[in-house]
Coordinates of C-alpha atoms in Angstrom, one line a residue:
X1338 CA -6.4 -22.5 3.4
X1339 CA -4.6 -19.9 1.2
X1340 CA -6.3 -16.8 -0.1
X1341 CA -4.9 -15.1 -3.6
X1342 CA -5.7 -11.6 -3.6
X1343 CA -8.0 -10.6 -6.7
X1344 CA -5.1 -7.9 -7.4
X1345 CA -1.5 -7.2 -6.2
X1346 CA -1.2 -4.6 -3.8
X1347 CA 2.7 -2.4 -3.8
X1348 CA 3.2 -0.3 -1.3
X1349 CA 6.0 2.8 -1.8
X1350 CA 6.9 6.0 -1.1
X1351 CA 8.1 7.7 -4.5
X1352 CA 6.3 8.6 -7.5
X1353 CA 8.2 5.9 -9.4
X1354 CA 6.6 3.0 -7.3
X1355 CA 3.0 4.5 -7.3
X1356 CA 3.6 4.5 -11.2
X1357 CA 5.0 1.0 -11.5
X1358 CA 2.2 -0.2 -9.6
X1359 CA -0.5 1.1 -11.5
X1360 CA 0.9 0.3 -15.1
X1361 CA 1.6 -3.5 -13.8
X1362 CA -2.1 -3.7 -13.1
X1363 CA -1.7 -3.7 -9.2
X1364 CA -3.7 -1.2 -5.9
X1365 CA -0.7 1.4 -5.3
X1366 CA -0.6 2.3 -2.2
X1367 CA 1.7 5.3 -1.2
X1368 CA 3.2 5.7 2.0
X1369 CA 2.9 9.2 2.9
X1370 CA 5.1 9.4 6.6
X1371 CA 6.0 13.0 6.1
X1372 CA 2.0 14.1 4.9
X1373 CA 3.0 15.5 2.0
X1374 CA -0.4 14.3 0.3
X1375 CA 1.2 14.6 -3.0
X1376 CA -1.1 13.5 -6.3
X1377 CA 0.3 10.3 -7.8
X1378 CA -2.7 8.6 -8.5
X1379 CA -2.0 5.9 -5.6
X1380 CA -5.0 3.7 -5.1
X1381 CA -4.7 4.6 -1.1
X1382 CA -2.2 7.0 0.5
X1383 CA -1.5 5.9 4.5
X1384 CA 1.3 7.3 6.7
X1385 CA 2.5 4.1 8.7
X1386 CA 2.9 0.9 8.1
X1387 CA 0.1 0.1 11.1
X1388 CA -2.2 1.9 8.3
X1389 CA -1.4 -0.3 5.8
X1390 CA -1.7 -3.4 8.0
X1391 CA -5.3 -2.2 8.9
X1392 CA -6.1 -1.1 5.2
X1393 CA -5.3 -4.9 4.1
X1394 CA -7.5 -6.3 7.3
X1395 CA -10.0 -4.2 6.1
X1396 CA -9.9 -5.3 2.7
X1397 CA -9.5 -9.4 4.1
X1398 CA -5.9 -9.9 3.4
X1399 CA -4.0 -10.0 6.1
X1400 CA -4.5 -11.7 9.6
X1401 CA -2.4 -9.1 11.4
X1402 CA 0.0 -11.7 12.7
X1403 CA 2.6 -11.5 10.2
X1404 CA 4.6 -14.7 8.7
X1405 CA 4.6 -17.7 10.7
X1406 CA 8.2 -19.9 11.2

């Protein structure tokens, strides 16, 4: 079956996508590769994409295997 996420999660690494995200209502998620830690107001900050696959496992979304074709 198909699972909806309760809320959109947008990951991106400038201030402007942290922003979009959180006035359309979605998690922001910065990615931080350089660990500059800066204070957007992202929902979670990680610094590789492995992070961010591991953040959405953690959170159910994600099997980890990427798209099928």
């Amino acid at each position: 079956g198909v699972q909806t996420c309760a809320l959109p999660i947008y990951v991106g690494n400038e201030q402007k996508d942290i922003d979009g995200a959180n006035t359309a209502g979605a998690r922001s998620v910065l990615i931080d590769r350089d660990d500059r830690r800066p204070t957007w107001g992202a929902w979670a900050t990680i610094t590789s994409l492995e992070e961010g696959v591991a953040l959405l496992e953690s959170l159910g979304h994600a099997s980890g295997t990427g798209p099928s074709r």
